[in-house]
Each structure stands twice: as structure tokens, then as C-alpha cells.
PDB file of C-alpha atoms in Angstrom:
ATOM      1  CA  MET A   1      13.677  32.474   1.426  1.00 50.00           C
ATOM      2  CA  TYR A   2      16.252  30.550  -0.454  1.00 52.00           C
ATOM      3  CA  ASN A   3      18.189  31.800  -3.457  1.00 58.00           C
ATOM      4  CA  THR A   4      17.396  29.112  -6.063  1.00 59.00           C
ATOM      5  CA  LYS A   5      20.130  30.242  -8.382  1.00 65.00           C
ATOM      6  CA  ASN A   6      22.649  28.844  -5.881  1.00 72.00           C
ATOM      7  CA  PRO A   7      23.105  25.124  -6.557  1.00 74.00           C
ATOM      8  CA  LYS A   8      23.573  24.304  -2.825  1.00 78.00           C
ATOM      9  CA  ASN A   9      20.243  25.997  -2.007  1.00 82.00           C
ATOM     10  CA  LEU A  10      18.530  24.179  -4.887  1.00 84.00           C
ATOM     11  CA  PHE A  11      19.838  20.855  -3.607  1.00 87.00           C
ATOM     12  CA  LYS A  12      18.588  21.649  -0.072  1.00 87.00           C
ATOM     13  CA  ILE A  13      15.214  22.452  -1.457  1.00 89.00           C
ATOM     14  CA  ILE A  14      14.928  19.232  -3.389  1.00 92.00           C
ATOM     15  CA  ILE A  15      16.107  17.130  -0.381  1.00 94.00           C
ATOM     16  CA  TYR A  16      13.556  18.868   1.920  1.00 95.00           C
ATOM     17  CA  LEU A  17      10.750  18.256  -0.696  1.00 96.00           C
ATOM     18  CA  ILE A  18      11.692  14.572  -0.985  1.00 97.00           C
ATOM     19  CA  LEU A  19      11.784  14.165   2.836  1.00 97.00           C
ATOM     20  CA  GLY A  20       8.361  15.944   3.115  1.00 97.00           C
ATOM     21  CA  ILE A  21       6.818  13.607   0.439  1.00 98.00           C
ATOM     22  CA  LEU A  22       8.249  10.570   2.129  1.00 97.00           C
ATOM     23  CA  SER A  23       6.998  11.791   5.603  1.00 97.00           C
ATOM     24  CA  VAL A  24       3.566  12.239   4.138  1.00 97.00           C
ATOM     25  CA  TYR A  25       3.589   8.851   2.413  1.00 97.00           C
ATOM     26  CA  PHE A  26       4.529   7.055   5.630  1.00 97.00           C
ATOM     27  CA  LEU A  27       2.060   8.922   7.656  1.00 97.00           C
ATOM     28  CA  ILE A  28      -0.778   8.168   5.315  1.00 97.00           C
ATOM     29  CA  THR A  29       0.372   4.404   5.143  1.00 96.00           C
ATOM     30  CA  PHE A  30       0.482   4.234   8.968  1.00 96.00           C
ATOM     31  CA  ILE A  31      -2.935   5.803   9.478  1.00 95.00           C
ATOM     32  CA  TYR A  32      -4.506   3.555   6.734  1.00 95.00           C
ATOM     33  CA  ASN A  33      -2.937   0.344   8.165  1.00 94.00           C
ATOM     34  CA  THR A  34      -4.013   1.283  11.627  1.00 94.00           C
ATOM     35  CA  TYR A  35      -7.586   2.459  11.158  1.00 94.00           C
ATOM     36  CA  PHE A  36      -8.773   1.232   7.730  1.00 94.00           C
ATOM     37  CA  ASN A  37      -7.049  -2.101   6.857  1.00 93.00           C
ATOM     38  CA  PRO A  38      -8.766  -5.140   8.390  1.00 93.00           C
ATOM     39  CA  LEU A  39      -6.633  -7.526   6.369  1.00 91.00           C
ATOM     40  CA  LEU A  40      -3.519  -6.388   8.138  1.00 92.00           C
ATOM     41  CA  ILE A  41      -4.864  -7.087  11.592  1.00 93.00           C
ATOM     42  CA  LEU A  42      -6.227 -10.472  10.535  1.00 91.00           C
ATOM     43  CA  LYS A  43      -2.874 -11.418   8.955  1.00 90.00           C
ATOM     44  CA  LYS A  44      -1.081 -10.538  12.232  1.00 91.00           C
ATOM     45  CA  TYR A  45      -3.821 -12.465  14.152  1.00 91.00           C
ATOM     46  CA  TYR A  46      -3.418 -15.635  12.055  1.00 88.00           C
ATOM     47  CA  ASP A  47       0.434 -15.364  11.857  1.00 89.00           C
ATOM     48  CA  THR A  48       0.609 -15.956  15.739  1.00 89.00           C
ATOM     49  CA  MET A  49      -0.814 -19.562  15.303  1.00 88.00           C
ATOM     50  CA  PHE A  50       1.237 -20.120  12.263  1.00 87.00           C
ATOM     51  CA  TYR A  51       4.597 -19.233  13.858  1.00 89.00           C
ATOM     52  CA  ALA A  52       3.723 -20.943  17.144  1.00 89.00           C
ATOM     53  CA  ARG A  53       2.943 -24.049  15.174  1.00 88.00           C
ATOM     54  CA  ILE A  54       6.377 -23.862  13.300  1.00 89.00           C
ATOM     55  CA  TYR A  55       8.166 -23.507  16.644  1.00 89.00           C
ATOM     56  CA  TYR A  56       6.293 -26.348  18.134  1.00 89.00           C
ATOM     57  CA  LEU A  57       6.940 -28.659  15.171  1.00 87.00           C
ATOM     58  CA  ASN A  58      10.619 -28.108  15.608  1.00 88.00           C
ATOM     59  CA  VAL A  59      10.440 -29.201  19.223  1.00 88.00           C
ATOM     60  CA  LEU A  60       8.243 -32.100  18.274  1.00 85.00           C
ATOM     61  CA  ASN A  61      10.660 -33.400  15.716  1.00 87.00           C
ATOM     62  CA  ASP A  62      13.523 -33.350  18.148  1.00 85.00           C
ATOM     63  CA  ASN A  63      13.905 -36.850  19.234  1.00 82.00           C
ATOM     64  CA  THR A  64      16.057 -36.077  22.154  1.00 86.00           C
ATOM     65  CA  LEU A  65      13.336 -34.323  24.206  1.00 85.00           C
ATOM     66  CA  SER A  66      11.031 -36.035  26.639  1.00 87.00           C
ATOM     67  CA  SER A  67       7.185 -35.901  26.411  1.00 86.00           C
ATOM     68  CA  ASN A  68       7.092 -33.601  29.448  1.00 90.00           C
ATOM     69  CA  THR A  69       9.383 -31.139  27.616  1.00 90.00           C
ATOM     70  CA  ILE A  70       7.214 -31.342  24.518  1.00 88.00           C
ATOM     71  CA  ASN A  71       4.064 -30.762  26.587  1.00 89.00           C
ATOM     72  CA  ASP A  72       5.639 -27.747  28.363  1.00 91.00           C
ATOM     73  CA  SER A  73       6.812 -26.324  24.986  1.00 90.00           C
ATOM     74  CA  LEU A  74       3.136 -26.620  23.648  1.00 90.00           C
ATOM     75  CA  LYS A  75       1.982 -24.758  26.641  1.00 91.00           C
ATOM     76  CA  ALA A  76       4.626 -22.029  26.334  1.00 92.00           C
ATOM     77  CA  TYR A  77       3.853 -21.522  22.647  1.00 92.00           C
ATOM     78  CA  LEU A  78       0.166 -21.350  23.227  1.00 93.00           C
ATOM     79  CA  ASN A  79       0.755 -18.803  25.971  1.00 93.00           C
ATOM     80  CA  LYS A  80       3.055 -16.906  23.619  1.00 93.00           C
ATOM     81  CA  MET A  81       0.443 -17.014  20.789  1.00 93.00           C
ATOM     82  CA  ILE A  82      -2.213 -15.714  23.333  1.00 93.00           C
ATOM     83  CA  GLU A  83      -0.009 -12.981  24.419  1.00 94.00           C
ATOM     84  CA  GLU A  84       0.486 -11.904  20.817  1.00 94.00           C
ATOM     85  CA  ARG A  85      -3.295 -12.197  19.991  1.00 92.00           C
ATOM     86  CA  LYS A  86      -4.157 -10.083  22.942  1.00 93.00           C
ATOM     87  CA  LYS A  87      -2.559  -7.095  21.059  1.00 94.00           C
ATOM     88  CA  TYR A  88      -5.197  -7.368  18.320  1.00 95.00           C
ATOM     89  CA  VAL A  89      -8.413  -8.022  20.318  1.00 94.00           C
ATOM     90  CA  LEU A  90     -10.986  -5.577  21.701  1.00 91.00           C
ATOM     91  CA  ASP A  91     -11.090  -6.670  25.367  1.00 90.00           C
ATOM     92  CA  PRO A  92      -7.703  -8.220  26.053  1.00 92.00           C
ATOM     93  CA  LYS A  93      -8.218  -9.054  29.725  1.00 91.00           C
ATOM     94  CA  THR A  94     -11.531 -10.932  29.284  1.00 90.00           C
ATOM     95  CA  SER A  95     -10.233 -12.438  26.009  1.00 89.00           C
ATOM     96  CA  GLU A  96      -7.049 -13.760  27.513  1.00 91.00           C
ATOM     97  CA  LYS A  97      -8.837 -15.678  30.205  1.00 90.00           C
ATOM     98  CA  LEU A  98     -11.313 -17.194  27.708  1.00 90.00           C
ATOM     99  CA  MET A  99      -8.351 -17.865  25.164  1.00 90.00           C
ATOM    100  CA  LYS A 100      -6.454 -19.920  27.743  1.00 90.00           C
ATOM    101  CA  GLU A 101      -9.625 -22.152  28.167  1.00 89.00           C
ATOM    102  CA  TYR A 102     -10.273 -22.214  24.384  1.00 89.00           C
ATOM    103  CA  TYR A 103      -6.766 -22.779  22.858  1.00 89.00           C
ATOM    104  CA  ILE A 104      -5.470 -26.240  23.986  1.00 87.00           C
ATOM    105  CA  HIS A 105      -3.974 -27.306  20.614  1.00 83.00           C
ATOM    106  CA  LEU A 106      -2.177 -25.805  17.636  1.00 81.00           C
ATOM    107  CA  ASP A 107      -4.024 -26.437  14.438  1.00 75.00           C
ATOM    108  CA  ASP A 108      -2.220 -27.893  11.397  1.00 72.00           C
ATOM    109  CA  ASP A 109      -4.429 -25.921   8.991  1.00 66.00           C
ATOM    110  CA  ALA A 110      -4.411 -22.313  10.073  1.00 66.00           C
ATOM    111  CA  ILE A 111      -5.693 -20.019   7.402  1.00 67.00           C
ATOM    112  CA  SER A 112      -3.403 -17.859   5.432  1.00 61.00           C
ATOM    113  CA  ILE A 113      -5.206 -14.659   4.446  1.00 65.00           C
ATOM    114  CA  ASP A 114      -6.065 -14.913   0.825  1.00 62.00           C
ATOM    115  CA  THR A 115      -8.165 -12.098  -0.791  1.00 62.00           C
ATOM    116  CA  LYS A 116     -10.126 -14.722  -2.732  1.00 64.00           C
ATOM    117  CA  SER A 117     -11.397 -16.527   0.360  1.00 71.00           C
ATOM    118  CA  LEU A 118     -12.849 -13.495   2.217  1.00 80.00           C
ATOM    119  CA  ASN A 119     -15.622 -11.057   2.017  1.00 84.00           C
ATOM    120  CA  ILE A 120     -15.306  -7.671   3.681  1.00 89.00           C
ATOM    121  CA  LYS A 121     -18.302  -5.533   4.534  1.00 92.00           C
ATOM    122  CA  LYS A 122     -17.846  -1.980   5.928  1.00 93.00           C
ATOM    123  CA  VAL A 123     -20.091  -1.037   8.876  1.00 92.00           C
ATOM    124  CA  ASN A 124     -20.342   2.252  10.877  1.00 89.00           C
ATOM    125  CA  ASN A 125     -17.734   1.397  13.455  1.00 89.00           C
ATOM    126  CA  GLY A 126     -15.436  -1.052  11.716  1.00 92.00           C
ATOM    127  CA  TYR A 127     -15.821  -4.144   9.464  1.00 94.00           C
ATOM    128  CA  ILE A 128     -17.382  -7.510   9.254  1.00 92.00           C
ATOM    129  CA  VAL A 129     -14.997  -9.954   7.473  1.00 91.00           C
ATOM    130  CA  HIS A 130     -16.162 -13.424   6.471  1.00 86.00           C
ATOM    131  CA  ILE A 131     -13.347 -15.838   5.917  1.00 84.00           C
ATOM    132  CA  ILE A 132     -13.427 -19.178   4.287  1.00 78.00           C
ATOM    133  CA  ASN A 133     -10.579 -21.540   4.403  1.00 76.00           C
ATOM    134  CA  GLY A 134      -9.838 -22.242   0.705  1.00 72.00           C
ATOM    135  CA  ASP A 135      -8.419 -25.763   1.390  1.00 74.00           C
ATOM    136  CA  LEU A 136     -11.681 -26.844   2.817  1.00 76.00           C
ATOM    137  CA  VAL A 137     -14.384 -25.202   0.833  1.00 70.00           C
ATOM    138  CA  SER A 138     -14.771 -24.831  -2.894  1.00 70.00           C
ATOM    139  CA  TYR A 139     -17.499 -23.212  -4.939  1.00 69.00           C
ATOM    140  CA  ASP A 140     -18.913 -23.768  -8.373  1.00 74.00           C
ATOM    141  CA  LEU A 141     -19.862 -20.340  -9.781  1.00 73.00           C
ATOM    142  CA  ASP A 142     -22.164 -19.393 -12.686  1.00 76.00           C
ATOM    143  CA  SER A 143     -21.239 -16.783 -15.158  1.00 78.00           C
ATOM    144  CA  LYS A 144     -22.426 -13.945 -12.962  1.00 74.00           C
ATOM    145  CA  GLY A 145     -20.180 -15.111 -10.100  1.00 69.00           C
ATOM    146  CA  ASN A 146     -23.045 -16.513  -7.946  1.00 72.00           C
ATOM    147  CA  ILE A 147     -22.592 -19.690  -6.003  1.00 71.00           C
ATOM    148  CA  ILE A 148     -24.219 -22.599  -7.639  1.00 76.00           C
ATOM    149  CA  LYS A 149     -22.728 -25.523  -5.595  1.00 76.00           C
ATOM    150  CA  ARG A 150     -20.641 -25.436  -2.398  1.00 71.00           C
ATOM    151  CA  VAL A 151     -18.380 -28.455  -1.843  1.00 76.00           C
ATOM    152  CA  ILE A 152     -16.854 -29.047   1.616  1.00 74.00           C
ATOM    153  CA  LYS A 153     -13.900 -31.443   1.903  1.00 75.00           C
ATOM    154  CA  LYS A 154     -15.084 -33.341   4.973  1.00 78.00           C
ATOM    155  CA  GLU A 155     -11.891 -35.319   5.629  1.00 77.00           C
ATOM    156  CA  LYS A 156      -9.859 -32.059   6.110  1.00 76.00           C
ATOM    157  CA  LEU A 157     -12.775 -30.300   7.982  1.00 76.00           C
ATOM    158  CA  ARG A 158     -12.750 -32.873  10.817  1.00 76.00           C
ATOM    159  CA  LYS A 159      -9.045 -32.508  11.444  1.00 78.00           C
ATOM    160  CA  ILE A 160      -9.297 -28.829  12.113  1.00 80.00           C
ATOM    161  CA  LYS A 161     -10.030 -28.100  15.712  1.00 80.00           C
ATOM    162  CA  TYR A 162     -10.933 -24.448  15.825  1.00 81.00           C
ATOM    163  CA  PRO A 163     -13.716 -22.711  13.739  1.00 77.00           C
ATOM    164  CA  GLU A 164     -11.623 -19.693  12.990  1.00 81.00           C
ATOM    165  CA  ASN A 165      -9.505 -22.101  10.861  1.00 81.00           C
ATOM    166  CA  LYS A 166     -12.552 -23.354   8.795  1.00 79.00           C
ATOM    167  CA  GLU A 167     -15.068 -20.737   7.992  1.00 79.00           C
ATOM    168  CA  ILE A 168     -15.918 -17.728  10.295  1.00 85.00           C
ATOM    169  CA  THR A 169     -17.105 -14.152  10.374  1.00 88.00           C
ATOM    170  CA  PHE A 170     -14.816 -11.709  12.362  1.00 91.00           C
ATOM    171  CA  TYR A 171     -16.244  -8.453  13.762  1.00 94.00           C
ATOM    172  CA  ILE A 172     -13.460  -5.814  13.667  1.00 94.00           C
ATOM    173  CA  VAL A 173     -14.014  -2.535  15.558  1.00 94.00           C
ATOM    174  CA  ARG A 174     -12.353   0.752  14.981  1.00 94.00           C
ATOM    175  CA  THR A 175     -11.168   2.202  18.277  1.00 93.00           C
ATOM    176  CA  TRP A 176      -8.961   5.183  18.893  1.00 93.00           C
ATOM    177  CA  LYS A 177      -5.969   2.795  19.245  1.00 92.00           C
ATOM    178  CA  GLY A 178      -6.851   1.339  15.795  1.00 94.00           C
ATOM    179  CA  LEU A 179      -8.628  -1.658  14.435  1.00 95.00           C
ATOM    180  CA  LYS A 180      -9.357  -4.451  16.992  1.00 95.00           C
ATOM    181  CA  ILE A 181     -11.033  -7.799  16.624  1.00 94.00           C
ATOM    182  CA  ASP A 182     -14.053  -8.523  18.816  1.00 93.00           C
ATOM    183  CA  TRP A 183     -12.737 -11.949  19.670  1.00 89.00           C
ATOM    184  CA  ILE A 184     -15.452 -12.933  22.107  1.00 88.00           C
ATOM    185  CA  LYS A 185     -18.215 -12.112  19.557  1.00 89.00           C
ATOM    186  CA  SER A 186     -16.281 -13.581  16.662  1.00 86.00           C
ATOM    187  CA  VAL A 187     -14.637 -16.700  17.804  1.00 85.00           C
ATOM    188  CA  TYR A 188     -15.561 -17.609  21.423  1.00 78.00           C
ATOM    189  CA  ASN A 189     -19.391 -17.184  21.011  1.00 73.00           C
ATOM    190  CA  TYR A 190     -19.228 -18.961  17.628  1.00 63.00           C
ATOM    191  CA  SER A 191     -17.721 -21.969  19.157  1.00 60.00           C
ATOM    192  CA  LYS A 192     -20.192 -21.991  22.139  1.00 60.00           C
ATOM    193  CA  ASN A 193     -23.171 -21.826  19.785  1.00 57.00           C
ATOM    194  CA  VAL A 194     -21.853 -24.611  17.624  1.00 54.00           C
ATOM    195  CA  ASP A 195     -21.254 -27.127  20.454  1.00 46.00           C
TER     196      ASP A 195
END
């Protein structure tokens, strides 16, 4: 194979070894994030509304624009958010149609994914992730970590339009393309049952 006594050959062996280790590391990271990390897909899902809201606020704060332009911008940012969210849902065609009916505003208080505010349960074909907006709900716990009292800040709760930004359970399914959110079961049916 290689003569390890030659410094050039030893250097090549070390370089190939380092490249091999890096390749395996990135492959394992990619596979984990694609098929076994529900937090990553939820973060990407919530980031779409967060960034759409930021862009919309920039337009809203521009005093030189007309109300028609601002309304058109809202629709454009909602459409962009829906297009992005389609990448992360199980049935994008059906979900897109329902999302266009469902999303008519951009919430001020979209959830930022925080490990303290969620509970992940592994099931056969994916995950069930229960998320609570930490700004809205607080808990008093006993010494064992059990909930004694749950306090909901009702003033803030009324301002939030979408249940996924309050407290919700997401059903995340593992497919051959990676993890996908069952949006219809998680978000849309939730809102239909609540109304």
C-alpha cells in the first residue's frame, strides 16, 4: 500500500483519514437531522412565520407606502410563508389549499422553539411533540417536577390568532424524504375542533 516511512505518504494517509472522519461525521449529522430530529423541522416551520413577520413589519413601518401596498405585501409574505411551510408538511398540495384559507394574519407572538416548553414522545412512525408558548403559560411544580398549578396569561392569549402559537400538539411523521409535519391533523383540525 503506502510506505509509511516516507513523510509524503504519511501526510497523505493522515489527510485521507481526516477527510474520511469528516465525511462520516457530516453523513451521520445529515441522517440524524433528516430522519430523527423533530426539533429541527419545527424550528424551520416556525422560522417561516418569524421572518415573514419581520419583513412585514419593515413594510408596515415605512410611512411612504399606501395601504394597498401594505395589504399586498401582507399577502405576498403570507404566500411566501406558505410556500416555505409546504416543504415541511406531509401533504403539501392539500395543506397549501387549507393554509391559504387558514393564514390571513401574521401573529406577533410566534413561538421560538425552547426545549423547556416542549414534550417529545417517540411513536412507531415518528414523533408527537407538545409545545407550550412559554410567554403564555407558566407552571408551579412540586419537588418531583409534577405540575401543581397552571397559570395562563389571558391578556396575551387573546392577542394570539393561531393555536400553533399558543399550545399545540404536532404529529411528525417519518417518511423516506425525512420528517414531515402532519399539518392537517396537527393545526387545521385543531382549529376546526376549537371553533
